[in-house]
CSV table of C-alpha atoms and ligand atoms in Angstrom, one decimal:
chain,number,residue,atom,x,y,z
A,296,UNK,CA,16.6,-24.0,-8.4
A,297,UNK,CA,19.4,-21.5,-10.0
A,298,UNK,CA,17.9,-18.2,-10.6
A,299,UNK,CA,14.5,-19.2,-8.3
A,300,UNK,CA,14.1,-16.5,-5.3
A,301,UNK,CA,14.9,-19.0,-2.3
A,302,UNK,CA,10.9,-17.9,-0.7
A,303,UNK,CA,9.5,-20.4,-3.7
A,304,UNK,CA,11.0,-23.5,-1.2
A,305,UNK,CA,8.7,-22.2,1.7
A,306,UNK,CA,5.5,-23.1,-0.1
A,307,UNK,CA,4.8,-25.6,2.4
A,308,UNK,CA,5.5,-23.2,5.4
A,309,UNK,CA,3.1,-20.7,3.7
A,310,UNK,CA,0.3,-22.6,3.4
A,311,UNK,CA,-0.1,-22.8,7.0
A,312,UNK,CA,0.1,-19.2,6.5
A,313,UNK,CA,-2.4,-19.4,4.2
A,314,UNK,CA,-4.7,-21.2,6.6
A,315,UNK,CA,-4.2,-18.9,9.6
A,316,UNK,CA,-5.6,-16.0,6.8
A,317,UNK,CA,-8.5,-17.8,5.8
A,318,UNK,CA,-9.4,-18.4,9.9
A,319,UNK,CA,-8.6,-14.6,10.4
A,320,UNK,CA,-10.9,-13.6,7.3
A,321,UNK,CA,-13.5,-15.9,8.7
A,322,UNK,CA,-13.3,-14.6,12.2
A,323,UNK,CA,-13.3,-11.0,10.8
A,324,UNK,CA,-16.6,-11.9,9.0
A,325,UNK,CA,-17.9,-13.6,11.8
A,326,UNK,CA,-17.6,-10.7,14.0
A,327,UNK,CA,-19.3,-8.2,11.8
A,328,UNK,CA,-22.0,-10.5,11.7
A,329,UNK,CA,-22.1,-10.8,15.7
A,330,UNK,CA,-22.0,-6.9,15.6
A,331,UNK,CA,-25.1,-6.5,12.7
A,332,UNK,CA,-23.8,-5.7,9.8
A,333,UNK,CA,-24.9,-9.2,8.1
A,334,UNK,CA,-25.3,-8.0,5.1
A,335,UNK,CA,-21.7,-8.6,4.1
A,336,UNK,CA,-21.7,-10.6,1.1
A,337,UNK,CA,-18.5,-12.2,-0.3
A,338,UNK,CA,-19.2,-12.7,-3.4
A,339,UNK,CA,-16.5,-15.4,-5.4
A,340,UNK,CA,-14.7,-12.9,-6.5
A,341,UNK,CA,-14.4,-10.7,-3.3
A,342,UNK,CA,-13.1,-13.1,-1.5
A,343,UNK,CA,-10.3,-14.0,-3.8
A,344,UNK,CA,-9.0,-10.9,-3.8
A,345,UNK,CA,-9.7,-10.4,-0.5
A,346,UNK,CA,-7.7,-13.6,-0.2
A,347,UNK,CA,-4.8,-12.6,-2.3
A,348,UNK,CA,-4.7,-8.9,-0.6
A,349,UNK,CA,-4.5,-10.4,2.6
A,350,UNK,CA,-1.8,-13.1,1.5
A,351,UNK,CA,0.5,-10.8,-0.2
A,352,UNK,CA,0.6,-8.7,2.9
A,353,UNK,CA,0.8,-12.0,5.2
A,354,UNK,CA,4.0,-13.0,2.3
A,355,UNK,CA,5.5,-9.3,3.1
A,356,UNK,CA,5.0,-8.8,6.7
A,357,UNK,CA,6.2,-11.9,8.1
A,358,UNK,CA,9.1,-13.4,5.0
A,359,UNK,CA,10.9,-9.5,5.3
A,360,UNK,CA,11.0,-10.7,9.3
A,361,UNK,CA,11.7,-14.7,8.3
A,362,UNK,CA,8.8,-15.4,10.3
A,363,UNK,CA,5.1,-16.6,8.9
A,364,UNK,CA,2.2,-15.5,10.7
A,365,UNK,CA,2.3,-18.5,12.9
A,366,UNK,CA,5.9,-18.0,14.0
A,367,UNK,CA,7.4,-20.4,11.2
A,368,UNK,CA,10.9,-19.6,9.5
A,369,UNK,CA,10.2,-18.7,6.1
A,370,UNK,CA,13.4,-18.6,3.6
A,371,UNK,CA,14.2,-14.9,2.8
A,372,UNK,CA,15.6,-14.1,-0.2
A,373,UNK,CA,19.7,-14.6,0.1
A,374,UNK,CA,21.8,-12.9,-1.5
A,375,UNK,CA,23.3,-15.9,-3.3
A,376,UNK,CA,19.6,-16.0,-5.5
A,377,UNK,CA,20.5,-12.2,-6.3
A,378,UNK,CA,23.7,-13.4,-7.1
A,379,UNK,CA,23.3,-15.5,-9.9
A,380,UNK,CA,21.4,-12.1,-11.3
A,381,UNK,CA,25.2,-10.0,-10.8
A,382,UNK,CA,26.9,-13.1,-12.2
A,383,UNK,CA,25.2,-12.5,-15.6
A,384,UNK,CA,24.9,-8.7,-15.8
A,385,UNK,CA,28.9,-8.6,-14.9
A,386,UNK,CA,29.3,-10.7,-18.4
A,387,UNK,CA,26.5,-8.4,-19.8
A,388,UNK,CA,27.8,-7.4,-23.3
A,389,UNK,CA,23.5,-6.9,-24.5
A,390,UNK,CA,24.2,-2.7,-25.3
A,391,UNK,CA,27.1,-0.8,-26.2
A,392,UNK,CA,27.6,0.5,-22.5
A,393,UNK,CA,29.6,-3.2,-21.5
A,394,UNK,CA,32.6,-2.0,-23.9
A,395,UNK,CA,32.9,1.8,-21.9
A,396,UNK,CA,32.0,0.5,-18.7
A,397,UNK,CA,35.0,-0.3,-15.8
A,398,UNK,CA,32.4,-2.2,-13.8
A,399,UNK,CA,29.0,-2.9,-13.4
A,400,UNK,CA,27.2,-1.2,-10.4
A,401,UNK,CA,24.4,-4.2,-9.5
A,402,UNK,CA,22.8,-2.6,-6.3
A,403,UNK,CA,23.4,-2.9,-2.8
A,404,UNK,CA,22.1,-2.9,0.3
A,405,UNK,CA,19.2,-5.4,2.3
A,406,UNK,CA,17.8,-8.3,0.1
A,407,UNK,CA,14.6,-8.4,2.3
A,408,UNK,CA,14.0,-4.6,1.9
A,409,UNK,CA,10.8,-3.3,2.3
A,410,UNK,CA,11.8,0.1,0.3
A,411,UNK,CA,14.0,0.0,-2.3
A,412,UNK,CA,15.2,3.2,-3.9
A,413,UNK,CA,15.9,3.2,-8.2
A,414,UNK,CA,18.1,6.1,-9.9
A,415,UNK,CA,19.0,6.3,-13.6
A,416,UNK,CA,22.6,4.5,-13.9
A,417,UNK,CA,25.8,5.3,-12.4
A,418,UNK,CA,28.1,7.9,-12.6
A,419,UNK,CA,32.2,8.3,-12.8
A,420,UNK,CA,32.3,7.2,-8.9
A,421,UNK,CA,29.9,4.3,-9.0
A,422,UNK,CA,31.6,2.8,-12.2
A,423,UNK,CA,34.8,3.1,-10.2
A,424,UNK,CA,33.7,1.7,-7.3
A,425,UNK,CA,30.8,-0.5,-8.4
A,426,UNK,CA,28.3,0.0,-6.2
A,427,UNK,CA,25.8,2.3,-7.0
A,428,UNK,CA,25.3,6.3,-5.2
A,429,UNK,CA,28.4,6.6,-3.8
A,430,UNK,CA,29.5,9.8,-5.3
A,431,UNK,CA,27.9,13.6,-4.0
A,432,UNK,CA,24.7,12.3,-5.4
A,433,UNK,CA,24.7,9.7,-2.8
A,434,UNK,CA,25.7,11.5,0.1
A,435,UNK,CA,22.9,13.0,-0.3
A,436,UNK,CA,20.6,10.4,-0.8
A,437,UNK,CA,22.5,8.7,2.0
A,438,UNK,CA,21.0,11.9,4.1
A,439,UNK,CA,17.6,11.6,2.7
A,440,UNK,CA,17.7,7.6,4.2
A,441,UNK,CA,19.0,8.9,7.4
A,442,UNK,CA,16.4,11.9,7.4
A,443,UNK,CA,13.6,8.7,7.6
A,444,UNK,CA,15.2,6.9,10.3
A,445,UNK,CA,16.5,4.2,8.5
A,446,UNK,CA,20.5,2.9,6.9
A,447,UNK,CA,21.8,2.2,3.8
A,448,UNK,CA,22.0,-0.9,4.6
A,449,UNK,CA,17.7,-1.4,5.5
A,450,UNK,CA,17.1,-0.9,2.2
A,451,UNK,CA,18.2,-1.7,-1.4
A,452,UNK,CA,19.8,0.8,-4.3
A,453,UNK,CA,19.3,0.0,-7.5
A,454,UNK,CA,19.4,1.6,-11.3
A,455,UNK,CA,17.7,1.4,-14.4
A,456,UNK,CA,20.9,0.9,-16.3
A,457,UNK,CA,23.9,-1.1,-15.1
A,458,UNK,CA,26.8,0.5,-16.6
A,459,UNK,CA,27.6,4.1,-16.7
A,460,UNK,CA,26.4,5.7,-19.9
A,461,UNK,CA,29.8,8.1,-21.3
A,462,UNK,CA,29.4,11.8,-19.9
A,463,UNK,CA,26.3,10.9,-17.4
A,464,UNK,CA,24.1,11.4,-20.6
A,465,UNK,CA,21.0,9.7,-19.6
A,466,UNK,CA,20.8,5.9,-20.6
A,467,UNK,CA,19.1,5.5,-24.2
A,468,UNK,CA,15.8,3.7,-24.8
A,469,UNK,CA,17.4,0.8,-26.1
A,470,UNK,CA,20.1,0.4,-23.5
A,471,UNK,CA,17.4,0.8,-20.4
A,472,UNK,CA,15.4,-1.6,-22.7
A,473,UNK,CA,18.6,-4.2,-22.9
A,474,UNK,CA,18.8,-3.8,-19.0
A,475,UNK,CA,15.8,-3.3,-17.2
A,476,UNK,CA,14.9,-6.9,-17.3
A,477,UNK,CA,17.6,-7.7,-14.7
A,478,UNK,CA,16.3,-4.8,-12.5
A,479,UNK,CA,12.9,-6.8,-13.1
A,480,UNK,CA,14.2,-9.9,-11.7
A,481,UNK,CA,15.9,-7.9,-8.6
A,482,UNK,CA,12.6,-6.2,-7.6
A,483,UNK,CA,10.9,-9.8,-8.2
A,484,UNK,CA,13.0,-11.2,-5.4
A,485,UNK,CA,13.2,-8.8,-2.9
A,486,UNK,CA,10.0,-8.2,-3.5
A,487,UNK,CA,9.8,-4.3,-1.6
A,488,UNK,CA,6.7,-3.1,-0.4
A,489,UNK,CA,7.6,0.1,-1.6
A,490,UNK,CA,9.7,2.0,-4.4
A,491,UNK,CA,11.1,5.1,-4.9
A,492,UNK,CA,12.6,6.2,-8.2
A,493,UNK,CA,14.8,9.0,-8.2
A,494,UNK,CA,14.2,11.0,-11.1
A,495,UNK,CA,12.2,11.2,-14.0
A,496,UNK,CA,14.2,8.5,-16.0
A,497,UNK,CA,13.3,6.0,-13.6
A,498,UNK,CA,9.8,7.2,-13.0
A,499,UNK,CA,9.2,7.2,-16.3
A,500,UNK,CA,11.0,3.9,-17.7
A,501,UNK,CA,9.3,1.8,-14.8
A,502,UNK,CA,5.6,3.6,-15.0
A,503,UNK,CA,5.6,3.8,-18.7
A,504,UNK,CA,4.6,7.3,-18.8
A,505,UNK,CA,6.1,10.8,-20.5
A,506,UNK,CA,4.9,12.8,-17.7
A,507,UNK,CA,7.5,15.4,-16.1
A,508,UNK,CA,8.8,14.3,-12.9
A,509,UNK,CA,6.6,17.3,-11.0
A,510,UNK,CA,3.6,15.6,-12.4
A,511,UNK,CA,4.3,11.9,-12.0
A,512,UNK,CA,6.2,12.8,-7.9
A,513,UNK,CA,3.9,13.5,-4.6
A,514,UNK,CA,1.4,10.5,-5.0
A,515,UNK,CA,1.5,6.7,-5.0
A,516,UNK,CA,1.4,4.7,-7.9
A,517,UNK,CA,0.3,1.4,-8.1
A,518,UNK,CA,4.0,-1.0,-9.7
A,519,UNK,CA,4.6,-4.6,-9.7
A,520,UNK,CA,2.5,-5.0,-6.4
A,521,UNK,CA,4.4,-1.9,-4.8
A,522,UNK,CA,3.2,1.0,-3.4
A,523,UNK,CA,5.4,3.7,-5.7
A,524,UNK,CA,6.5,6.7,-5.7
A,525,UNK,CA,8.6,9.0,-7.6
A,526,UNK,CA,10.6,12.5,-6.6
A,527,UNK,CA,13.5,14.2,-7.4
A,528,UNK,CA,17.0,12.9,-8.2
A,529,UNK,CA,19.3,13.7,-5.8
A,530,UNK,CA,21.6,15.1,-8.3
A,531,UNK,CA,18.9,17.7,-9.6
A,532,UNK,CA,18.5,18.5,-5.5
A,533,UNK,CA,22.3,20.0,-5.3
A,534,UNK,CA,21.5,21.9,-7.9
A,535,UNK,CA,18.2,22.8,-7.1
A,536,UNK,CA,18.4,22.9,-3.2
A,537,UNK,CA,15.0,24.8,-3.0
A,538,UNK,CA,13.3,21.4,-4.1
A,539,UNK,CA,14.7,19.8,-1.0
A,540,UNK,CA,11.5,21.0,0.9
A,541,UNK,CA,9.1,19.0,-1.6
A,542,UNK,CA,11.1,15.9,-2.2
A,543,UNK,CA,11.3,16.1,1.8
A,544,UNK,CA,7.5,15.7,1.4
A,545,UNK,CA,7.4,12.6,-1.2
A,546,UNK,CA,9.7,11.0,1.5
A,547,UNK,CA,7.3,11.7,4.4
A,548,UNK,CA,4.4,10.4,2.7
A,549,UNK,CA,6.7,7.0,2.1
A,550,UNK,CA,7.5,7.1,6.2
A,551,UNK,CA,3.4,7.8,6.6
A,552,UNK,CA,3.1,4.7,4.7
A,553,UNK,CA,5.8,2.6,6.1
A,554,UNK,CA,4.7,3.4,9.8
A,555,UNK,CA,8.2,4.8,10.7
A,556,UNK,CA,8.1,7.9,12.7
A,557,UNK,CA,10.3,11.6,12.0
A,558,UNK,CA,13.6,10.6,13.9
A,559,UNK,CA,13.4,14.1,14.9
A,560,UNK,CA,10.6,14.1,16.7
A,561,UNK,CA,8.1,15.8,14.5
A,562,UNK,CA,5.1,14.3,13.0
A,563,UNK,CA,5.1,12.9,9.8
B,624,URA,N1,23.0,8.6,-10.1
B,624,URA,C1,22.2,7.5,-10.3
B,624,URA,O1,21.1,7.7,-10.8
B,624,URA,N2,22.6,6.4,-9.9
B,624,URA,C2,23.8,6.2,-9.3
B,624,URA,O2,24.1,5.1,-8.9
B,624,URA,C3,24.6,7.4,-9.0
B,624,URA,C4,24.1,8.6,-9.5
């Protein structure tokens, strides 16, 4: 179905997913039982959730590898269902940015992601070239994806705001309003395990909080089934170059996470 992330057609392949977690859960319980710890009561409740934790990291796990538990192919998202999402934001015209705007800078990078970073909107470079971090800022942030052992291209760049607001101003309430709804859709089809927002604009348009970026960055928050976190924009770091050190840190507790190891050898 147009505008339907492509995973909705594998319902049939996931319930046999589905099935393999409830004989998993069932073992699990068995085997504390073998071991003495009978008292473990699943209540309704518990197991629902229990259920639904298990299933959402069975959906992650095995649709980011198009695999289900039991070695099915699961349809990833393509990027032809992200598509039809570009397709209407380049005819945006919803805020005042879509008349100053050369093009629209959609995101980039792997559909199946399991991190997806978010800035504020693009600059003079990513309006030129519309796609987004490609100017100084980006360099950089394409050496903070390096620094974690991973490419550009394993995971997926996005923005609050679509169009470059005039003079890099920060994007207004209304036009981040007018827009986020497409970033919405993006994150609801890839589907990330993890987000990063760079900056307090993102951090604080996506958590709905008026917190300064040191107070909302260095711990995981819980968004849209992700595990989230926020630290500093790249931009602020060439200024700031002495904040490298702590936005290093945000990054390593998202590698902790993640299970990927320091490329350079030192523990995480
Ligand atoms: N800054 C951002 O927040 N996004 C970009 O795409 C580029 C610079």
């Amino acid at each position: 179905m147009e505008g339907q992330p492509d995973r909705g057609t594998a319902r049939g392949v996931m319930s046999v997913a589905y099935i393999q977690a409830l004989r998993n859960l069932a073992l699990k319980l068995e085997t504390l039982k073998i071991h003495g710890h009978d008292k473990v009561a699943v209540t309704g409740d518990d197991w629902k959730n229990q259920m639904r934790a298990k299933l959402n990291e069975l959906n992650k796990k095995t649709a980011a590898k198009g695999k289900t538990s039991s070695g099915v192919a699961v349809a990833q998202v393509s990027d032809k269902s992200l598509d039809s999402i570009r397709a209407e934001v380049e005819n945006c015209q919803k805020c005042a940015l879509g008349k100053t705007r050369t093009n629209t800078v959609f995101g980039v990078g792997d559909p199946d992601a399991r991190l997806m970073f978010i800035g504020e909107g693009p600059g003079a470079a990513e309006d030129l070239q519309g796609e987004p971090f490609v100017g100084r800022a980006g360099k950089l942030l394409n050496d903070m994806i390096q620094a974690m052992g991973l490419k550009r291209s394993d995971v997926y760049i996005a923005n609050i705001v679509k169009c470059r607001p005039p003079g890099n101003r920060d994007p207004l309430p209304e036009e981040s309003a007018q827009c986020m709804p497409y970033l919405m859709r993006q994150l609801k089809m890839i589907r990330p395990e993890y987000v990063c927002a760079l900056g307090a604009v993102p951090a604080k348009n996506l958590l709905e909080r008026n917190e300064p970026i040191g107070k909302l960055r260095s711990s995981f928050h819980d968004f849209m089934g992700t595990q989230f976190m926020a630290t500093y924009h790249p931009s602020y770091l060439l200024r700031n170059p002495a904040a490298k050190a702590e936005s290093w840190k945000d990054l390593k507790m998202i590698m902790d996470k993640m299970g990927l190891k320091d490329p350079r050898g030192k523990n995480v």
